[in-house]
Coordinates of C-alpha atoms in Angstrom, one line a residue:
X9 CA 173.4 46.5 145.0
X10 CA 169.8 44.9 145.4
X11 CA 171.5 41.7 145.8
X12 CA 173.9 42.7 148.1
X13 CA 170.9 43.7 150.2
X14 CA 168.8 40.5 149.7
X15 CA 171.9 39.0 150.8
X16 CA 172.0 41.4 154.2
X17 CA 168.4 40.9 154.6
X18 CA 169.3 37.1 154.9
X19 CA 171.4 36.9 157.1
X20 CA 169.6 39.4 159.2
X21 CA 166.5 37.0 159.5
X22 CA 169.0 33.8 159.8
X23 CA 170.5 35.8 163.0
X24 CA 167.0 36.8 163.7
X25 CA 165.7 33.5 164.4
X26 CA 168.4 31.8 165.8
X27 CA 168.3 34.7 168.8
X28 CA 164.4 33.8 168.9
X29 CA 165.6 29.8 168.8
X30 CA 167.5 30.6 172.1
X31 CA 164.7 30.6 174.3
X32 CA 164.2 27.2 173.9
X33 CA 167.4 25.5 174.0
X34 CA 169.9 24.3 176.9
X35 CA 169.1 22.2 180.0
X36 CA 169.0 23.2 183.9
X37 CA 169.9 21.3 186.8
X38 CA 169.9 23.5 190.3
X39 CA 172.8 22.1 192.7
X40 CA 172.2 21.6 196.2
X41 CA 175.0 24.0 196.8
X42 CA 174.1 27.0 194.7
X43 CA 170.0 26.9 196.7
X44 CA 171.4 26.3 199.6
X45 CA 173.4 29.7 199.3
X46 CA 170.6 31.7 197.8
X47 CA 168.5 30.7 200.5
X48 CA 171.6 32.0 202.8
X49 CA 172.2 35.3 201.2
X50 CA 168.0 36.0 201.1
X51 CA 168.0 35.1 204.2
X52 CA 164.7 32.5 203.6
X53 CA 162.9 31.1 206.4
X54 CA 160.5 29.4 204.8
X55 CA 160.7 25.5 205.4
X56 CA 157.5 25.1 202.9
X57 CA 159.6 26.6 200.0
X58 CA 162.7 25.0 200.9
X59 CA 161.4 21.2 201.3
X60 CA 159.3 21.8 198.0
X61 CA 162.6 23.1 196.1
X62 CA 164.3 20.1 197.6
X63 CA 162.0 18.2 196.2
X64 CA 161.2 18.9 192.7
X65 CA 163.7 21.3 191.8
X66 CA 167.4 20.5 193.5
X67 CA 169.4 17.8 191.4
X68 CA 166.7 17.1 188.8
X69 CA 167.7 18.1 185.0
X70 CA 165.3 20.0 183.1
X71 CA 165.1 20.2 179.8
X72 CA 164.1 24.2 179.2
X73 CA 164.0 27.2 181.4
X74 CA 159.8 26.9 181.0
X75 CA 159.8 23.5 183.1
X76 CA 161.9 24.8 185.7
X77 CA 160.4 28.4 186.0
X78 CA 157.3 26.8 186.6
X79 CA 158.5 23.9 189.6
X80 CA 160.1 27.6 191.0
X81 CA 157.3 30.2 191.2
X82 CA 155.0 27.1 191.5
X83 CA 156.9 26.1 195.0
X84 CA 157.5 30.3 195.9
X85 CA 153.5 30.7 195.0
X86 CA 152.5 28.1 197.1
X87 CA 154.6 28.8 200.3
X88 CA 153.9 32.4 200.1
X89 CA 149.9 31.9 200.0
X90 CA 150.0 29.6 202.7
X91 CA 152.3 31.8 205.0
X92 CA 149.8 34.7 204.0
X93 CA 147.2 32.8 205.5
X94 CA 148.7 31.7 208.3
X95 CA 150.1 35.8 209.0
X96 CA 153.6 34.3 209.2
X97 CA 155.1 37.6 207.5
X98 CA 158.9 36.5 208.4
X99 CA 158.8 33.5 206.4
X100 CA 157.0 35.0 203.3
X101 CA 159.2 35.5 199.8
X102 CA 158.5 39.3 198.8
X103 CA 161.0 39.0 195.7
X104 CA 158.8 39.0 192.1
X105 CA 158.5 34.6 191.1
X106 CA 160.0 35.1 188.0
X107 CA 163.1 37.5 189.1
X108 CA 163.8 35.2 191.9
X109 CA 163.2 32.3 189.4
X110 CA 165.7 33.8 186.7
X111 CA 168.7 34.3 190.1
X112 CA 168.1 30.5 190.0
X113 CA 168.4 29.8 186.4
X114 CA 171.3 31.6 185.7
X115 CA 172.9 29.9 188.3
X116 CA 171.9 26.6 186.7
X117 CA 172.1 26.7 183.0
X118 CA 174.4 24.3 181.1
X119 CA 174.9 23.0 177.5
X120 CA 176.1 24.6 174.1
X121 CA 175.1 27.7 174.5
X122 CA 176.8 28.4 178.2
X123 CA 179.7 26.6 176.7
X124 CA 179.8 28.6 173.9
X125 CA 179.0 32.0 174.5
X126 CA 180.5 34.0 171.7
X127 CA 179.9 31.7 169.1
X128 CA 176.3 32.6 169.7
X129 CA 176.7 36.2 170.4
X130 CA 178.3 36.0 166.4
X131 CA 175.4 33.5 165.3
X132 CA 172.9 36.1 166.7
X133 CA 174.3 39.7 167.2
X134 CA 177.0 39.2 164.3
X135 CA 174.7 38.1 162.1
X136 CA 172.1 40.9 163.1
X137 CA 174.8 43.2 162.7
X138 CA 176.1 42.3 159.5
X139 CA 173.4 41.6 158.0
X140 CA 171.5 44.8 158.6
X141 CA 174.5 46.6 157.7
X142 CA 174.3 44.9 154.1
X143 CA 170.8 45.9 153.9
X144 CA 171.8 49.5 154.7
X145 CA 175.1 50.8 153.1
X146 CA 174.4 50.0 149.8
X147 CA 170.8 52.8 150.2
X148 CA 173.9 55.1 149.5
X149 CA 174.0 54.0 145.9
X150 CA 169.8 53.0 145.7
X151 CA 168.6 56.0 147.2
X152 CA 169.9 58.1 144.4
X153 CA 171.4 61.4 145.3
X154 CA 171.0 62.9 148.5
X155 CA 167.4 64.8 149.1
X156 CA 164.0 63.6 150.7
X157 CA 163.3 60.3 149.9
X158 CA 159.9 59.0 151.2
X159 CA 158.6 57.9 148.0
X160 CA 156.3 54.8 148.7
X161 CA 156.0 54.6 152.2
X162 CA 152.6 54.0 152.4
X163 CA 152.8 51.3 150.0
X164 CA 155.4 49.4 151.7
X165 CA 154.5 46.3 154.5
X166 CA 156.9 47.2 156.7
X167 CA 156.0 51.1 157.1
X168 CA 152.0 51.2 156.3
X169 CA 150.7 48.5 159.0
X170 CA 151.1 45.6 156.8
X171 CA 151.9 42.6 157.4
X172 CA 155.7 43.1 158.5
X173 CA 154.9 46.0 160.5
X174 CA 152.7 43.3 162.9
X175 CA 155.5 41.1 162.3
X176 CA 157.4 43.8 164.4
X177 CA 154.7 45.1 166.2
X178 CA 154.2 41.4 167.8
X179 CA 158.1 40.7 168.2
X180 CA 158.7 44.0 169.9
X181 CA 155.9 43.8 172.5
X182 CA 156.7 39.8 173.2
X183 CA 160.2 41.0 173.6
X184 CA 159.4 43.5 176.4
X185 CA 156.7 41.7 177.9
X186 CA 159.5 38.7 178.5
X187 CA 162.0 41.2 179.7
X188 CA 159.8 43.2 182.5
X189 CA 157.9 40.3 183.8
X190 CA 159.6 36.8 182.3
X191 CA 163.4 37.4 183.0
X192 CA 163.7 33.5 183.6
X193 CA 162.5 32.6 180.1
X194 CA 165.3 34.4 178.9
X195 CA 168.6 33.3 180.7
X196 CA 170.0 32.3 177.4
X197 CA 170.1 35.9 176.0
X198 CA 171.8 37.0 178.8
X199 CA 174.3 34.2 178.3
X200 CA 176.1 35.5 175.0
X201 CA 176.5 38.7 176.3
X202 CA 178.3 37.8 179.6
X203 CA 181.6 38.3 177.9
X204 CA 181.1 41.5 177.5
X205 CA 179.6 42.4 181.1
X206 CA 182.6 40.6 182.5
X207 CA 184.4 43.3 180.9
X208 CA 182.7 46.4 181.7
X209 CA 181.1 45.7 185.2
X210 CA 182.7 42.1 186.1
X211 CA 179.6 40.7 186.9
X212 CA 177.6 38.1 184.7
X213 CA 174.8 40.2 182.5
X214 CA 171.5 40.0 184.1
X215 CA 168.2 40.5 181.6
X216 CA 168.7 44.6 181.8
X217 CA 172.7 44.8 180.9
X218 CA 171.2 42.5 177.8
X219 CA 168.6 45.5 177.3
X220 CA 171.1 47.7 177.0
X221 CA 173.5 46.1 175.1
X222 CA 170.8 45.5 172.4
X223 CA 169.2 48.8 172.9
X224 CA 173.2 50.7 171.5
X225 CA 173.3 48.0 169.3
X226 CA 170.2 49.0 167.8
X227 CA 170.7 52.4 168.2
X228 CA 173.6 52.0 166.5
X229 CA 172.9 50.4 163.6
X230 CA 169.7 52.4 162.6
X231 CA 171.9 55.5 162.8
X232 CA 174.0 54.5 159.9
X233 CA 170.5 54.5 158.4
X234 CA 169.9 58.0 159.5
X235 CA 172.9 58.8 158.4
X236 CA 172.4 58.1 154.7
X237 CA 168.6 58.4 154.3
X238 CA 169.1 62.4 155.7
X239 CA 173.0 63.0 154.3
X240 CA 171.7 66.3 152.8
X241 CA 170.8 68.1 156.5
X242 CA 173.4 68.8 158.6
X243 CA 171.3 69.1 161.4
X244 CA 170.1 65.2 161.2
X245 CA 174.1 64.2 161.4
X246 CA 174.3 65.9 164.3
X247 CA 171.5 65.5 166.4
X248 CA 172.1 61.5 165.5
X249 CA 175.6 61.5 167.0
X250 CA 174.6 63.5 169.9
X251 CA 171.5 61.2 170.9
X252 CA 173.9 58.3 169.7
X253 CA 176.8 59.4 172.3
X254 CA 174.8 60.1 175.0
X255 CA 173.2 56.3 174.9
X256 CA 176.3 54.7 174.6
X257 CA 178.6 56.3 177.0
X258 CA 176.4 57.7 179.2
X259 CA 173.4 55.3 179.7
X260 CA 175.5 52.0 178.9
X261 CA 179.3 52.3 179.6
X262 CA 179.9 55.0 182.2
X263 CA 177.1 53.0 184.5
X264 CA 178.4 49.7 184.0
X265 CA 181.9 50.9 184.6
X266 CA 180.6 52.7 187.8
X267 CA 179.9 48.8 188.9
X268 CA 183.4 47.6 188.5
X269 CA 185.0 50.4 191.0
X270 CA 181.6 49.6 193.6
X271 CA 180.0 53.0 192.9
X272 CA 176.0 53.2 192.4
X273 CA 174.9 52.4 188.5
X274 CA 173.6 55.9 187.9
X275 CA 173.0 57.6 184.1
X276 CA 173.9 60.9 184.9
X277 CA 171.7 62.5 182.0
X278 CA 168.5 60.8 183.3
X279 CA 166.1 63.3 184.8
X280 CA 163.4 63.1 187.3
X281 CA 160.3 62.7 186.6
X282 CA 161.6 60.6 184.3
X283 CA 164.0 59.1 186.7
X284 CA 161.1 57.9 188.6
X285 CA 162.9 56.1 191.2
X286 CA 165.4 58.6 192.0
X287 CA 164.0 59.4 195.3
X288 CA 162.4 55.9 196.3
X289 CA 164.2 54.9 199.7
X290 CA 166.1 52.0 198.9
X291 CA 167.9 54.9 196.1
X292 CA 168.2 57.4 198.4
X293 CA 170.0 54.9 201.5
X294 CA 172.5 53.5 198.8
X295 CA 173.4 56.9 197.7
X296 CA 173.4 57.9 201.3
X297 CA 175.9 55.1 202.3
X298 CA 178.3 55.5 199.1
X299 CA 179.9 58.3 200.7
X300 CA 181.0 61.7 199.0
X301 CA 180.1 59.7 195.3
X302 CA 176.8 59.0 196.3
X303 CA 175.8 62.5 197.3
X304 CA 177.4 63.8 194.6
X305 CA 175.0 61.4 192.5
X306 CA 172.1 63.0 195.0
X307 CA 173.0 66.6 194.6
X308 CA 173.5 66.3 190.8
X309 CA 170.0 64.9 190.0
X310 CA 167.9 67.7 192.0
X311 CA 170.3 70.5 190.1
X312 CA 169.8 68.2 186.7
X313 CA 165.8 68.7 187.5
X314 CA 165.4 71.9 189.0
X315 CA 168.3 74.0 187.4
X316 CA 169.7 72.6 184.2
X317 CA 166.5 71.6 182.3
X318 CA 164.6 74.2 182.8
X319 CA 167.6 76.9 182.0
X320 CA 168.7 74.8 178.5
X321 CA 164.7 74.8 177.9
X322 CA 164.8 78.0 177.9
X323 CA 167.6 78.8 175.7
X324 CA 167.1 75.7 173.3
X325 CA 163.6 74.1 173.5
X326 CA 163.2 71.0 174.6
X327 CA 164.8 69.6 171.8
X328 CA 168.1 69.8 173.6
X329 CA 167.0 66.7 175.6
X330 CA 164.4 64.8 173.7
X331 CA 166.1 64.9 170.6
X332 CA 169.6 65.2 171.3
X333 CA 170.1 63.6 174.8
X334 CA 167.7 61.1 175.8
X335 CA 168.2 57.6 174.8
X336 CA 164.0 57.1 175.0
X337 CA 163.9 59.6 172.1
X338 CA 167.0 58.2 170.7
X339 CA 165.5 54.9 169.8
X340 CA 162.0 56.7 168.4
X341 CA 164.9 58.8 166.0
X342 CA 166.6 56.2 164.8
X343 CA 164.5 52.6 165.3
X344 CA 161.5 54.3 164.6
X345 CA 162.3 56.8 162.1
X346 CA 160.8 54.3 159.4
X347 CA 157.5 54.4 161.3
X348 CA 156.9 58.6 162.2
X349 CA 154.7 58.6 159.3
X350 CA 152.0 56.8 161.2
X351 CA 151.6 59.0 164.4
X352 CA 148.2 60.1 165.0
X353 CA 147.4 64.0 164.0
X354 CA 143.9 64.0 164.9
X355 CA 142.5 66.6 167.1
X356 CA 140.9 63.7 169.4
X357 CA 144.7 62.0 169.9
X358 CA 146.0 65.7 170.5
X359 CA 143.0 66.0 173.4
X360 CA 144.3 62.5 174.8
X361 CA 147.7 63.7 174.7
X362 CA 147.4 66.8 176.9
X363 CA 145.2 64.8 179.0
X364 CA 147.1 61.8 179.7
X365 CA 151.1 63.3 179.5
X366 CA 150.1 65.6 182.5
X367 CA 147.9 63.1 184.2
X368 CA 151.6 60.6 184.2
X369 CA 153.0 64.2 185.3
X370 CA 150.8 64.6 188.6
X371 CA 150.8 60.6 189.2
X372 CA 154.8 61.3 189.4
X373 CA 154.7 64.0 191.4
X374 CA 152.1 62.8 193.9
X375 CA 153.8 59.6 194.4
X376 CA 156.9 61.4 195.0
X377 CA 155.5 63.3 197.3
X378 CA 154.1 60.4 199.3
X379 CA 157.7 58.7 198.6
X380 CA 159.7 61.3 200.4
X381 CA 157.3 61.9 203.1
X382 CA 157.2 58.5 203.9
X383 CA 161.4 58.9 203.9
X384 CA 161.7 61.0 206.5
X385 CA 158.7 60.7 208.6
X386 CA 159.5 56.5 208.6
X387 CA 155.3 56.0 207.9
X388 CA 154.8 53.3 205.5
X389 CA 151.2 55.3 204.5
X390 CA 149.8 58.9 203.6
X391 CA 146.0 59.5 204.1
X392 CA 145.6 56.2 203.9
X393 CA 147.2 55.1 201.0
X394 CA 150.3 53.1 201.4
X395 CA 153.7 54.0 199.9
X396 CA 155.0 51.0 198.5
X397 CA 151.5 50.6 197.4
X398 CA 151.2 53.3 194.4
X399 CA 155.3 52.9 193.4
X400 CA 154.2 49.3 192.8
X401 CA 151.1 50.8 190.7
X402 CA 153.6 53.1 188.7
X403 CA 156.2 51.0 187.9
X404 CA 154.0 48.5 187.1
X405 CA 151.6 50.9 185.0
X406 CA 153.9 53.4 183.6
X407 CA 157.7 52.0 184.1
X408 CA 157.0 48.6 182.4
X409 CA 153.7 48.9 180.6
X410 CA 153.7 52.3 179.2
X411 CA 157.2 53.1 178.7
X412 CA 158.7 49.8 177.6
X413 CA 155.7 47.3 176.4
X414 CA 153.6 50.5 174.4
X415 CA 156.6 52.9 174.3
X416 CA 158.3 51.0 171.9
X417 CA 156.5 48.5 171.2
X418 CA 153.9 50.2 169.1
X419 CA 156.2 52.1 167.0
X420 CA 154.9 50.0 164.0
X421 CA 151.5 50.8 164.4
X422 CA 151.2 54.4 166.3
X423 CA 154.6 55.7 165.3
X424 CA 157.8 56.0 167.0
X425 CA 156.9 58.9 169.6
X426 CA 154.2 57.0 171.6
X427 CA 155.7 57.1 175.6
X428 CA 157.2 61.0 174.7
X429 CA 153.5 61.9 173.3
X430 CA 151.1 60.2 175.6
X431 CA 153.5 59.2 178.7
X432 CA 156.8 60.7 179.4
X433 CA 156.2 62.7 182.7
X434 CA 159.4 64.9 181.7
X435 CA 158.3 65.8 178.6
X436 CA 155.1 67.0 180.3
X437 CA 157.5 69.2 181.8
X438 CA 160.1 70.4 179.3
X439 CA 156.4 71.0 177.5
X440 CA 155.5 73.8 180.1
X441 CA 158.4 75.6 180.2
X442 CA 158.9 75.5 176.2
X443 CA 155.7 76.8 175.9
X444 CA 155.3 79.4 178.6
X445 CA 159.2 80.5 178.4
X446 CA 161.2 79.8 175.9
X447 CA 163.5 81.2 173.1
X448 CA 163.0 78.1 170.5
X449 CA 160.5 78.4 168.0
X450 CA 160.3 77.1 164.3
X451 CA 159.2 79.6 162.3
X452 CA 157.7 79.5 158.6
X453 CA 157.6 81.3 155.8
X454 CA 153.8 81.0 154.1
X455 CA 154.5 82.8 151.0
X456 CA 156.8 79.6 149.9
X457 CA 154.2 77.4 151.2
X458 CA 153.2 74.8 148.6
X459 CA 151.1 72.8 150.9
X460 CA 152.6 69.5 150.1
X461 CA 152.1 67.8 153.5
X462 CA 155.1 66.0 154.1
X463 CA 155.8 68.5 157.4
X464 CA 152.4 67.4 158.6
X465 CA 153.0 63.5 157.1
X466 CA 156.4 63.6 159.1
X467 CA 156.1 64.8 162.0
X468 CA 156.6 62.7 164.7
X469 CA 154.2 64.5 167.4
X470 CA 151.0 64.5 165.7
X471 CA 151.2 68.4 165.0
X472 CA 149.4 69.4 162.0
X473 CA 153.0 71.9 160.5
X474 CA 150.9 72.6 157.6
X475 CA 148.1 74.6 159.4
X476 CA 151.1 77.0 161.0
X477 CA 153.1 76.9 157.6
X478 CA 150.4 78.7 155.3
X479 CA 149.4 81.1 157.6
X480 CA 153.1 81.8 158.6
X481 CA 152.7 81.5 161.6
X482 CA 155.4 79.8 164.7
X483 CA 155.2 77.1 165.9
X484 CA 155.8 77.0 169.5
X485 CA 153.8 73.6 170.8
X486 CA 155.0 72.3 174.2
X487 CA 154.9 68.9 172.1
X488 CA 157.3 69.4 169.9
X489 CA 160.6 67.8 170.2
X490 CA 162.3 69.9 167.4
X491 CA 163.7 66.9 165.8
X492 CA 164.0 69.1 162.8
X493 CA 162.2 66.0 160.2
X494 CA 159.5 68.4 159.1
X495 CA 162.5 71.0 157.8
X496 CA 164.6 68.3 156.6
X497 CA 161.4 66.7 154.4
X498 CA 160.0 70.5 153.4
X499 CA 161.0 71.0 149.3
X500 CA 160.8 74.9 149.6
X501 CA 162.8 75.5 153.0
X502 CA 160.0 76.7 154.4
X503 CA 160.5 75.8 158.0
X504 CA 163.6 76.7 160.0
X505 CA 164.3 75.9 163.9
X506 CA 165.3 79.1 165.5
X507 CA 166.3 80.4 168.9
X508 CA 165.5 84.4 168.9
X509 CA 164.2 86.6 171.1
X510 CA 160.5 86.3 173.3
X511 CA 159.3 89.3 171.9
X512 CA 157.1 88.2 168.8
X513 CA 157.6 84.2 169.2
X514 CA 153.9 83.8 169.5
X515 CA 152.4 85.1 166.2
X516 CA 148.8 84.3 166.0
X517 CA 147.6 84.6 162.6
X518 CA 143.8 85.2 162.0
X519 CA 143.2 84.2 158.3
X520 CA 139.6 85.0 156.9
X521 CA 138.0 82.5 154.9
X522 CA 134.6 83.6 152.9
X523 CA 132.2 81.5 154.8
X524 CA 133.6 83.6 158.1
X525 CA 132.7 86.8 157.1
X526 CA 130.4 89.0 155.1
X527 CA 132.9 90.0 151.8
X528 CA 130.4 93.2 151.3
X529 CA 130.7 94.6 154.7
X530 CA 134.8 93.8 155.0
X531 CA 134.8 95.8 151.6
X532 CA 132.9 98.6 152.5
X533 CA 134.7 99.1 156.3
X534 CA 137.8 99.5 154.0

């Protein structure tokens, strides 16, 4: 079996590196024909962009998408500073360099890789695939009968911040940092998996239909992990298929099917706040002009916010969405399962937590606020402040940086709950109601209590489990997601997730230690 995995872990790298590989390969030459219709369907006016494309970009080859993003933005820089300076707003370029950069190049790509897009896609996803899968199946056989097995997790590289977990650490952040702000370096990722866009949406895959092709495929594979690593808890099994089902048809195909019949891309299980730009304008007038779908898609999301979340908090926790809906948590349960260990569970990271989850909560709310005001009244500012101004700051800030570059990113180095911890504004909210008004608890029963740690060691949200377990006391923190580890790792079945009644969920139990109190005086009140 260890070969067998050796053998998995192989080809995983081969395929590994031969995705990486892609970035470099494959030449570009922009037609006259395809800028001269861009510039069309933008509607560009500017004869400084245009004469500059014409004449360092249109009919020259070049020989990697690096070159020719740099003669683009270079040319778009230029003509917009210029303009700027000159206050010639109409002829200014507002679209991102590198977006309008990537439109170009994937337009303009050609060679081996264009021409040959699934051999790639098996050369790099089938490889991935396969070989992980190899690596995976045979821990039925190596992991020895089903139970907890954690045993040398902190002596491992690739789970105790050695050297592979930078390896990841680096590869994940350059991946995201490329896919939010360097679209055009990546054309040729989006190339293999055209095939498959063509077939869902029929349209060509542009850098986020790669994102979530990668993102299920990930998912997917790391749940067969979960699936073997926790056999012996039928809760895991579940809550992995749940959180698997919801990713793939609900944030990947339904959406791109949507496309295909010209109905708005929507994931109908995403919530505001954490649906961020559910009510910017440019949203809000292409749901307006779908027709009956659209407001349907409209009326949906306020009831999803305002009626369903808080209602299923109430009768489930938060769990029912964090852990068994969303695809964010999705990928920290099953990608970052090998890396919950390492979540921070000191009482300063627990102060930065409350601080900095609500502070993303009020940012969110005050710059929807500002958002819809600006909707309806038609100002482009509030007090000041303009609109399009501080949605630029959050997506930039918490859309890219937070939730994609650090979210996931740092899973190999701050554990696999970072963005739902520290960032996610609906999880700030779930929190309050779960806290305040709720039926979910986990209670514990002390008397069993061995104090081994692996509640505290495993859980995913910092909380120290331990601290409630021997005292026997709830837990009922607005942080927790119930993912249900710190049960499935306890050796005594000390914990259990319940939903019961209010009355009683919050136990406080005072436990006296002999430094606390004078043992004489206790003795002689009784």
């Amino acid at each position: 079996m260890k070969q067998i995995q050796y053998i998995g872990l192989g080809l995983f790298l081969t395929g590994l590196a031969i995705f990486i590989s892609l970035i470099f390969l494959g030449k570009y030459e922009l037609s006259q024909d395809v800028f001269d219709e861009v510039v069309t369907n933008k509607g560009i006016k500017s004869e400084l962009f245009i004469n500059d494309m014409n004449t360092n970009v249109v009919g020259n080859e070049f020989s990697n998408p690096f070159s020719f993003s740099s003669k683009v933005t270079t040319a778009l820089e230029s003509a917009n500073t210029t303009h700027k300076e000159n206050s010639e707003w109409d002829k200014v370029i507002w679209t991102k360099p590198h977006s309008f950069s990537y439109e170009l190049a994937k337009s303009s790509g050609n060679g081996i890789i264009k021409d040959n897009k699934m051999l790639f896609w098996i050369l790099t996803f089938g490889l991935g695939i396969l070989g992980a899968l190899l690596f995976i199946i045979p821990q039925v056989v190596t992991l020895g009968r089903p139970g907890i097995k954690n045993n040398g997790i902190y002596h491992h590289a690739s789970t105790s911040r050695g050297w592979i977990g930078w390896f990841v650490f680096i590869f994940l952040v350059s991946f995201y940092v490329l896919l939010y702000f360097y679209p055009d370096f990546i054309v040729n990722w989006t190339y293999i998996v055209d095939p498959f866009s063509m077939a869902l949406s029929g349209n060509l895959a542009s850098q986020w239909f790669l994102y979530g092709f990668l993102y299920s495929t990930v998912m997917t594979v790391m749940a067969v992990r979960m699936y073997i690593k926790y056999r012996h808890n039928k809760y895991q099994i579940l809550r992995t298929t749940s959180v698997l089902f919801f990713q793939i048809v609900f944030a990947f195909l339904i959406p791109e099917i949507l496309v295909r019949f010209e109905k708005p891309w929507y994931d109908f299980k995403n919530a505001f706040p954490l649906d961020y730009d559910f009510f910017f304008s440019w949203n809000l007038n292409q749901l307006i002009e779908s027709g009956g779908f659209g407001l349907f898609i409209l009326v949906w999301g306020i009831v999803l916010t305002v009626v369903v979340v808080p209602v299923m908090v109430y009768f489930f926790g938060k769990r029912w969405y964090c852990s068994w809906v969303c695809g964010c948590g999705g990928l920290a349960e099953t990608l970052g399962d090998p890396y919950r260990q390492l979540s921070d569970k000191s009482l300063k990271a627990w102060q930065l937590e409350r601080w900095l989850v609500h502070g993303v909560l009020v940012f969110a709310l005050v710059m929807t606020g500002f958002t819809l005001y600006s909707y309806f009244s038609g100002a482009d500012a509030v007090l000041g402040i303009k609109t399009q101004t501080i949605q630029d700051i959050y997506g930039f800030l918490i859309g890219a940086i937070f939730a994609g570059v650090i979210g996931t990113g740092f899973y190999p180095i701050f554990g696999n709950r970072v963005w739902c911890r520290f960032g996610c504004p609906l999880a700030a909210y779930l929190g309050f109601v779960q806290r305040f008004k709720s039926r979910f608890r986990i209670t514990t029963n002390g008397g069993q209590c061995i104090s081994c740690g692996n509640c505290s060691t495993y859980c995913e949200q910092g909380i120290d489990v331990r601290a409630y377990a021997q005292k026997g006391e709830n837990i009922i923190r607005s942080s927790c997601v119930g993912c249900g580890i710190c049960a499935a790792v306890c050796p005594r079945g000390v914990l259990k997730l319940e939903n019961g009644p209010e009355n009683g969920r919050i136990n406080p139990t005072e436990i006296l230690l002999g430094n606390d109190v004078d043992l004489m005086d206790l003795l002689n009140q009784k």
